[in-house]
Coordinates of C-alpha atoms in Angstrom, one line a residue:
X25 CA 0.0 0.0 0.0
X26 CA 2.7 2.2 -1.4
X27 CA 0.4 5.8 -1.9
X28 CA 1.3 8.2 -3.9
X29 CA -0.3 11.9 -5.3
X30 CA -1.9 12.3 -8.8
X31 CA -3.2 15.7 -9.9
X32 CA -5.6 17.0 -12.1
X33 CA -4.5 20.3 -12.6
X34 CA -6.4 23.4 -13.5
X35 CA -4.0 26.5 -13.0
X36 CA 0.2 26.4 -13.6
X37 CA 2.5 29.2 -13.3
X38 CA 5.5 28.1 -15.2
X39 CA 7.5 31.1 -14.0
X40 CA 7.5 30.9 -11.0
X41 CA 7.8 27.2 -10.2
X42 CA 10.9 27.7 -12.6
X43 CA 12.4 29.9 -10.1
X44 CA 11.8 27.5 -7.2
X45 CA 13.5 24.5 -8.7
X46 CA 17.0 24.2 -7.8
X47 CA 19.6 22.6 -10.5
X48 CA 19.0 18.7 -10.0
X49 CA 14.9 19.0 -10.2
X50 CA 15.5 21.9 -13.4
X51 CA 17.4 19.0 -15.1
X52 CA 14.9 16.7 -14.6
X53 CA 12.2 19.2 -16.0
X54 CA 14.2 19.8 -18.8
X55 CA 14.4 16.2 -19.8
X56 CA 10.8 15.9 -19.8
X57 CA 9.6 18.6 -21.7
X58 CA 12.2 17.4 -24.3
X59 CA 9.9 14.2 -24.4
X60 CA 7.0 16.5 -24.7
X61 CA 8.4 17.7 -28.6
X62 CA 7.2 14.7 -30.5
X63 CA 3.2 15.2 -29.8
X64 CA 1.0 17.3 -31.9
X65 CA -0.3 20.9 -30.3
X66 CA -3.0 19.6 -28.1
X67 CA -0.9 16.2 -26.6
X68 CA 1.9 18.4 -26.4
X69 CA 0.5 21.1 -23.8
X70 CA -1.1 17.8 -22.0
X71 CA 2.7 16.5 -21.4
X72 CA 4.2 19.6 -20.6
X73 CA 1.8 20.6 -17.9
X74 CA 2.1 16.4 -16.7
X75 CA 6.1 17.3 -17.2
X76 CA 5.7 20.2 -14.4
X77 CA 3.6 18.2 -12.2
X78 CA 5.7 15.5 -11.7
X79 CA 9.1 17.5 -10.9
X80 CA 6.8 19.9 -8.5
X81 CA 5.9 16.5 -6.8
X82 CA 9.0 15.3 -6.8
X83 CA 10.7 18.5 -5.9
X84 CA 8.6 18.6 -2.5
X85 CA 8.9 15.3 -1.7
X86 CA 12.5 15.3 -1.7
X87 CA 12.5 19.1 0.2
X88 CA 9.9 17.7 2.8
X89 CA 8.2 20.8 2.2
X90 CA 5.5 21.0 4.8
X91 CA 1.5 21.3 4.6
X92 CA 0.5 24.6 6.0
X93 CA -2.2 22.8 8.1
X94 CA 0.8 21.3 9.5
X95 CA 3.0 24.5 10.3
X96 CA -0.1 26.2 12.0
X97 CA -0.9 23.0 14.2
X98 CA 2.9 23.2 15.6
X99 CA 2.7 26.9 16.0
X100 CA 5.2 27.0 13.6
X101 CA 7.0 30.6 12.6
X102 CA 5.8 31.4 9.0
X103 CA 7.5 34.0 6.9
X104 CA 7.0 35.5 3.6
X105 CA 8.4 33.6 1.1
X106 CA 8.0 30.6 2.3
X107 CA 6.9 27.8 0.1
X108 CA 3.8 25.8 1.5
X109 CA 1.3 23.5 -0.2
X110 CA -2.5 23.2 1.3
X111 CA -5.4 21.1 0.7
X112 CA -8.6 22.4 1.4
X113 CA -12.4 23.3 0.6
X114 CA -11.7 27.0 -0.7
X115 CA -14.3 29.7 -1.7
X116 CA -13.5 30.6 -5.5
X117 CA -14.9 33.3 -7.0
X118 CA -14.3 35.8 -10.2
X119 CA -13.0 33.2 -12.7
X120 CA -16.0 34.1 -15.1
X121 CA -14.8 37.9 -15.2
X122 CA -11.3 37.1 -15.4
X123 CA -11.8 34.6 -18.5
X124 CA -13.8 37.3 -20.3
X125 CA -11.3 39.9 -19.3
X126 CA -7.9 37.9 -20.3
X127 CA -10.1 37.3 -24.1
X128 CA -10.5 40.8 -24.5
X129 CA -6.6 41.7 -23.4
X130 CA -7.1 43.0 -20.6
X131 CA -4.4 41.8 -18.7
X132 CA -3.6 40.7 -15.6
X133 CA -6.7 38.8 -15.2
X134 CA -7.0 37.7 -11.9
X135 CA -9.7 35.7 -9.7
X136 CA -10.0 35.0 -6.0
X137 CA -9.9 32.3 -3.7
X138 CA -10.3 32.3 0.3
X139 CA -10.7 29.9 3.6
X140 CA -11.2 30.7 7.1
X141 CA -9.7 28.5 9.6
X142 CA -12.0 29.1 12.7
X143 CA -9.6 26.9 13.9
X144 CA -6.7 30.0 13.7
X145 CA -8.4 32.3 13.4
X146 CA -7.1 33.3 10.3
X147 CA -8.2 34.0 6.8
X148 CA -6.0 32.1 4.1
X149 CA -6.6 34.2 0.7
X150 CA -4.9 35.1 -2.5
X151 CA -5.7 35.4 -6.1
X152 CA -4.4 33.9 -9.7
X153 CA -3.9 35.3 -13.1
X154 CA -6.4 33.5 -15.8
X155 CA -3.5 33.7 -18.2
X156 CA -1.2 30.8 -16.4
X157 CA -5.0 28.6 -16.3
X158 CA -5.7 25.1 -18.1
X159 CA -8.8 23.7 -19.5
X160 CA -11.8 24.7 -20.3
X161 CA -13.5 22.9 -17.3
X162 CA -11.2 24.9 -14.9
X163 CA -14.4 27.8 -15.1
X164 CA -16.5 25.2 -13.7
X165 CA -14.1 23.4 -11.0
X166 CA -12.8 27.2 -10.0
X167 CA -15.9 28.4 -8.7
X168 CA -17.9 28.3 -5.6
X169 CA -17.0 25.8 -3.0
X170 CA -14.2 23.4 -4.2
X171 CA -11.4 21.1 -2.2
X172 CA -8.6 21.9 -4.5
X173 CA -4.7 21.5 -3.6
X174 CA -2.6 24.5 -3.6
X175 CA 1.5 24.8 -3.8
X176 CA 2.0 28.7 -3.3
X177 CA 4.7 31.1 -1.5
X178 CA 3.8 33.2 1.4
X179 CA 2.8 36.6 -0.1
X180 CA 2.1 38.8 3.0
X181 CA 1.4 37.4 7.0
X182 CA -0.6 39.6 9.2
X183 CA -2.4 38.5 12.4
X184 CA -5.3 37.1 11.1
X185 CA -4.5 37.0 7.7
X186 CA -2.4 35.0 5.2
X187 CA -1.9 35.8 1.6
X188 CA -0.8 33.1 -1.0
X189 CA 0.8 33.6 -4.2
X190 CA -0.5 30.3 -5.5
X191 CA 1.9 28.2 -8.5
X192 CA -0.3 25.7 -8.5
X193 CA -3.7 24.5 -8.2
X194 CA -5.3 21.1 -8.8
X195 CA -7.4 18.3 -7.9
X196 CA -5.4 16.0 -5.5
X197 CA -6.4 12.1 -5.7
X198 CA -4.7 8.8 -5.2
X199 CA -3.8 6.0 -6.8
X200 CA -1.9 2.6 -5.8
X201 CA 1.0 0.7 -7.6
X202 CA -1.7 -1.1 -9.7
X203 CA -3.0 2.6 -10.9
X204 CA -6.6 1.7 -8.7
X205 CA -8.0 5.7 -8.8
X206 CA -9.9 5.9 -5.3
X207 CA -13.3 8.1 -5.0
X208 CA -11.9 10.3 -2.2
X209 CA -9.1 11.9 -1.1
X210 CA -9.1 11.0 1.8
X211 CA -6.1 8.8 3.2
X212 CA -8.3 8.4 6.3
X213 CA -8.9 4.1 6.7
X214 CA -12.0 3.1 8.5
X215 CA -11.8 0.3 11.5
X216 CA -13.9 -2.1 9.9
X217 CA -11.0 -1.8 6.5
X218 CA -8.6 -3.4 9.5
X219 CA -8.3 -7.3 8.7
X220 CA -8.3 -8.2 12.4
X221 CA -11.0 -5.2 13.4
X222 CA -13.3 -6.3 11.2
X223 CA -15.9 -7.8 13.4
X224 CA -16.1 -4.8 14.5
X225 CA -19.5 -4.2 11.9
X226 CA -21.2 -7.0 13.8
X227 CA -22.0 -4.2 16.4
X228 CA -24.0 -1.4 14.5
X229 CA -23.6 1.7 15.1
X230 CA -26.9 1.9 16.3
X231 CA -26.9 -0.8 18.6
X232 CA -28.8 0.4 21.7
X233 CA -25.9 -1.3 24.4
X234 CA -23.6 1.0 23.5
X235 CA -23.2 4.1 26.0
X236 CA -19.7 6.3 25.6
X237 CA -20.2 7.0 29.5
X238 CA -19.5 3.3 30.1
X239 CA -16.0 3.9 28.9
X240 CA -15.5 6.4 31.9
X241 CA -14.1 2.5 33.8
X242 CA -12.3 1.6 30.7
X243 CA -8.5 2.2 31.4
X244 CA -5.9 2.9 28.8
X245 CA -4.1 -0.1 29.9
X246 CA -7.3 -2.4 29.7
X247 CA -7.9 -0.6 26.0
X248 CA -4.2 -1.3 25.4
X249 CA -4.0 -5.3 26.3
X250 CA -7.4 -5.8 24.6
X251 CA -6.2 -4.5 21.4
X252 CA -2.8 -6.2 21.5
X253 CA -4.5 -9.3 22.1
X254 CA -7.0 -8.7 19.5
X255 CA -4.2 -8.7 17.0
X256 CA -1.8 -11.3 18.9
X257 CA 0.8 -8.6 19.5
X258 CA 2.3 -10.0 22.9
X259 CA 5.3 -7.3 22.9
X260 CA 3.2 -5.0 25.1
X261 CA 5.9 -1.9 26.1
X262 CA 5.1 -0.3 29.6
X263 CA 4.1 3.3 29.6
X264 CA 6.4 6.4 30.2
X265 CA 6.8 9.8 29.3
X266 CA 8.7 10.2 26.3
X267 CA 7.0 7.1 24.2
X268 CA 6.1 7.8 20.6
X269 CA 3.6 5.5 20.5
X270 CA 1.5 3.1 23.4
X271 CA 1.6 0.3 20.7
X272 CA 3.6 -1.2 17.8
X273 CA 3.4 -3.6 15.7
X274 CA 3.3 -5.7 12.3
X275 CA 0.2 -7.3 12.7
X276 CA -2.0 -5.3 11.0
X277 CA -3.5 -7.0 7.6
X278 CA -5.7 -4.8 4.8
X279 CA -7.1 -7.0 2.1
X280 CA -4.5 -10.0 3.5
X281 CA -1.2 -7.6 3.2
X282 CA 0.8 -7.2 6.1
X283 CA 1.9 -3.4 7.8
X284 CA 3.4 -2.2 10.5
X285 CA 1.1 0.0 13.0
X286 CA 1.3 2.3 15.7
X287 CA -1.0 3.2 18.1
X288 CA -1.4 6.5 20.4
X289 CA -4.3 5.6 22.9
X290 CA -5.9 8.0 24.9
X291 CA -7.9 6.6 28.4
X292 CA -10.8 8.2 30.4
X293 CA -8.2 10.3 32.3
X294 CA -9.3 13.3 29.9
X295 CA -13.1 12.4 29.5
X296 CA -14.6 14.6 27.1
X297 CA -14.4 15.3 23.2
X298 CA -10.9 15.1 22.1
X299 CA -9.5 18.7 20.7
X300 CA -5.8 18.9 19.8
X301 CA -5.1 20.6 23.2
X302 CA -5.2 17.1 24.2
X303 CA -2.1 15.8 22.2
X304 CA 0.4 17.7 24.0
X305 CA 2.0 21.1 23.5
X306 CA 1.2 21.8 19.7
X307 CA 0.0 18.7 19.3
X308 CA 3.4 17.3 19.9
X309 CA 2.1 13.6 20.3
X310 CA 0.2 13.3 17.1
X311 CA 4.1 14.3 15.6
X312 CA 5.9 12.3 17.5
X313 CA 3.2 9.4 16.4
X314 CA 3.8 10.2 13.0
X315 CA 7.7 10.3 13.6
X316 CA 7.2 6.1 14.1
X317 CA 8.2 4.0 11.0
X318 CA 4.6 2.7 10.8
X319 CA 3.0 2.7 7.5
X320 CA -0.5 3.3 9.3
X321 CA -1.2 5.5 12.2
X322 CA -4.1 4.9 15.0
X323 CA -5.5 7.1 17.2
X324 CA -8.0 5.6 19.7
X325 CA -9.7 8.0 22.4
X326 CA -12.5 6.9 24.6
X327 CA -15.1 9.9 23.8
X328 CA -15.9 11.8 20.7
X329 CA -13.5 13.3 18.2
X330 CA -13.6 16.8 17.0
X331 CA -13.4 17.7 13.2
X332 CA -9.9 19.5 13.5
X333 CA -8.3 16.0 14.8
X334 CA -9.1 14.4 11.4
X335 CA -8.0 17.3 9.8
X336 CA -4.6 17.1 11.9
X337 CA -3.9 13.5 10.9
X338 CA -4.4 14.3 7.6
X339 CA -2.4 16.8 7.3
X340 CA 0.4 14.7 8.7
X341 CA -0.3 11.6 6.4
X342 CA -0.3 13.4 3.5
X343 CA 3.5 14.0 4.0
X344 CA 5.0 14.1 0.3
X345 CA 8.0 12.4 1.4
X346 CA 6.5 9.8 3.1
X347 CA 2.7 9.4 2.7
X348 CA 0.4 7.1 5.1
X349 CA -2.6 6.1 6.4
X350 CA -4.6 6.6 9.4
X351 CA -7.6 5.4 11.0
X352 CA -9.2 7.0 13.7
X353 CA -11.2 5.4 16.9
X354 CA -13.2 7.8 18.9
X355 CA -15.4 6.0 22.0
X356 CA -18.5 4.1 20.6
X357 CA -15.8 2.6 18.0
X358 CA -13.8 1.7 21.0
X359 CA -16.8 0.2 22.1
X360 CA -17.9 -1.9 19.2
X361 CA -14.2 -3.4 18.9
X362 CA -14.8 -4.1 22.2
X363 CA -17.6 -5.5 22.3
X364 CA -17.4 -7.2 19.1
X365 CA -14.3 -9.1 20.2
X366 CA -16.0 -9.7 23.6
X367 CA -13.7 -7.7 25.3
X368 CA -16.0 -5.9 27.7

């Protein structure tokens, strides 16, 4: 379950990701457009824009450049400049206007694009000229309310506001060694897609037993042995401070293959819905989680889980240098394994 990136992208600014390359990744990008002489017109603008995708993706894998999801969960320092990439659901608008404008030669053409991360409190915004834009279906996939990735540079950073320059803008999906295209985006495993979880769908979510205040005399520890024995792990390590993870191992099957896993589980000793404030000074356990060699990452917490944890994993998985998957347990998950495996 090797993952890696494809993009369908809408908007390339040849310039500038020009000027971020450095020698090696310009040598590769001139290679590849060389390849990109021997198609007619139409093929040829195809290859070239598949030629800049590829070394972008490459370039940021091997630069470990970081999501800025990522840099605002670890309070990192941000400076203008700075090159980023972000995936989100971002408010376009003004595409229309711009494409007429850029036809009649009026030039720069630009359109808009904004989030806000209640999160942050901040507002992530910038804007793109029409002339550096691809396809005809870009009007449609640039407007209104789309999750589109972005690779940009810092433009301006005030308190509650960030500008991007954007380079690039696309779709962002996956596909496996055997080319599979998945549906969603999402790197995000379910419990049930876990080989040795997956009686976990013989207790429905609905099931009227299950109570999340029960898990209030569930310990860690108990959570901990019933999971390692669950999956036959017997190399249980005892808890202290500076652990990465409460549980490793290899194993984890999906679809019969083997992985390693590691596990960061979180007890009744903080009984309420999880928020990141929960994972440790800037979320400092969710990166040392992802600082494991694992190729899948589990949280498990005892109560609900909000929105901005999944967003925080995902951020983190979706590493270019070293992409993952995660699955997630909040409390009436914890519950069904449980229960299913007749653990409680």
């Amino acid at each position: 379950m090797k993952d890696v990136f494809r993009f369908n992208e809408f908007f390339i600014h040849q310039r500038l990701i020009l000027q971020l390359l450095d020698s090696y990744h310009k040598t590769i990008l001139s290679t590849l457009l060389q390849n990109t002489k021997h198609y007619d017109d139409h093929l040829k603008q195809t290859f070239i824009n598949d030629s800049f995708t590829e070394v972008i993706t490459k370039y940021f894998a091997a630069k470990k450049i970081k999501s800025l999801e990522e840099l605002l969960i670890t309070n990192s320092k941000l400076k203008k400049g700075q090159v980023i990439w972000f995936y989100n659901n971002f408010y376009f608008k003004g595409i229309v206007k711009a494409s007429k404008d850029f036809e009649k030669g009026k030039l720069p053409a630009y359109a808009e694009f904004h989030i806000h991360l209640k999160r942050y409190n901040k507002t992530i915004k910038g804007k793109y000229n029409y002339e550096h834009v691809h396809w005809c279906s870009a009007t449609d996939r640039l407007s209104g309310h789309k999750s589109k990735f972005i690779v940009a540079y810092i433009d301006g950073i005030q308190k509650n506001e960030i500008v991007l320059r954007p380079m690039f803008i696309s779709d962002r999906f996956l596909k496996d060694e055997i080319l599979y295209e998945y549906d969603s985006p999402s790197l995000k495993l379910d419990i049930s897609e876990i080989d040795e979880f997956n009686q976990v769908e013989c207790v429905p979510h609905d099931y009227e037993e299950l109570d999340i205040q029960k898990n209030k005399d569930i310990s860690e520890e108990r959570i901990k042995h019933s999971i390692a024995e669950i999956l036959y792990e017997n190399n249980i390590p005892k808890d202290w401070g500076g652990e990465s993870s409460d549980l490793f191992t290899n194993h984890i099957h999906i679809d019969g293959k083997r992985y390693n896993a590691a596990f960061l589980l979180k007890g009744p000793s903080k009984f309420h819905q999880m928020t990141v404030k929960d994972l440790g000074v800037n979320g400092n356990q969710i990166v040392r989680l992802f600082d494991e060699p694992a190729e899948i990452l589990v949280l498990q917490h005892c109560h609900y889980i909000k929105a901005e944890i999944y967003k925080t994993m995902d951020a983190f998985a979706s590493r270019f240098d070293n992409i993952r998957r995660y699955c997630i347990i909040d409390g009436i998950d914890t519950q069904r394994l449980l229960m299913a495996y007749e653990k409680i």
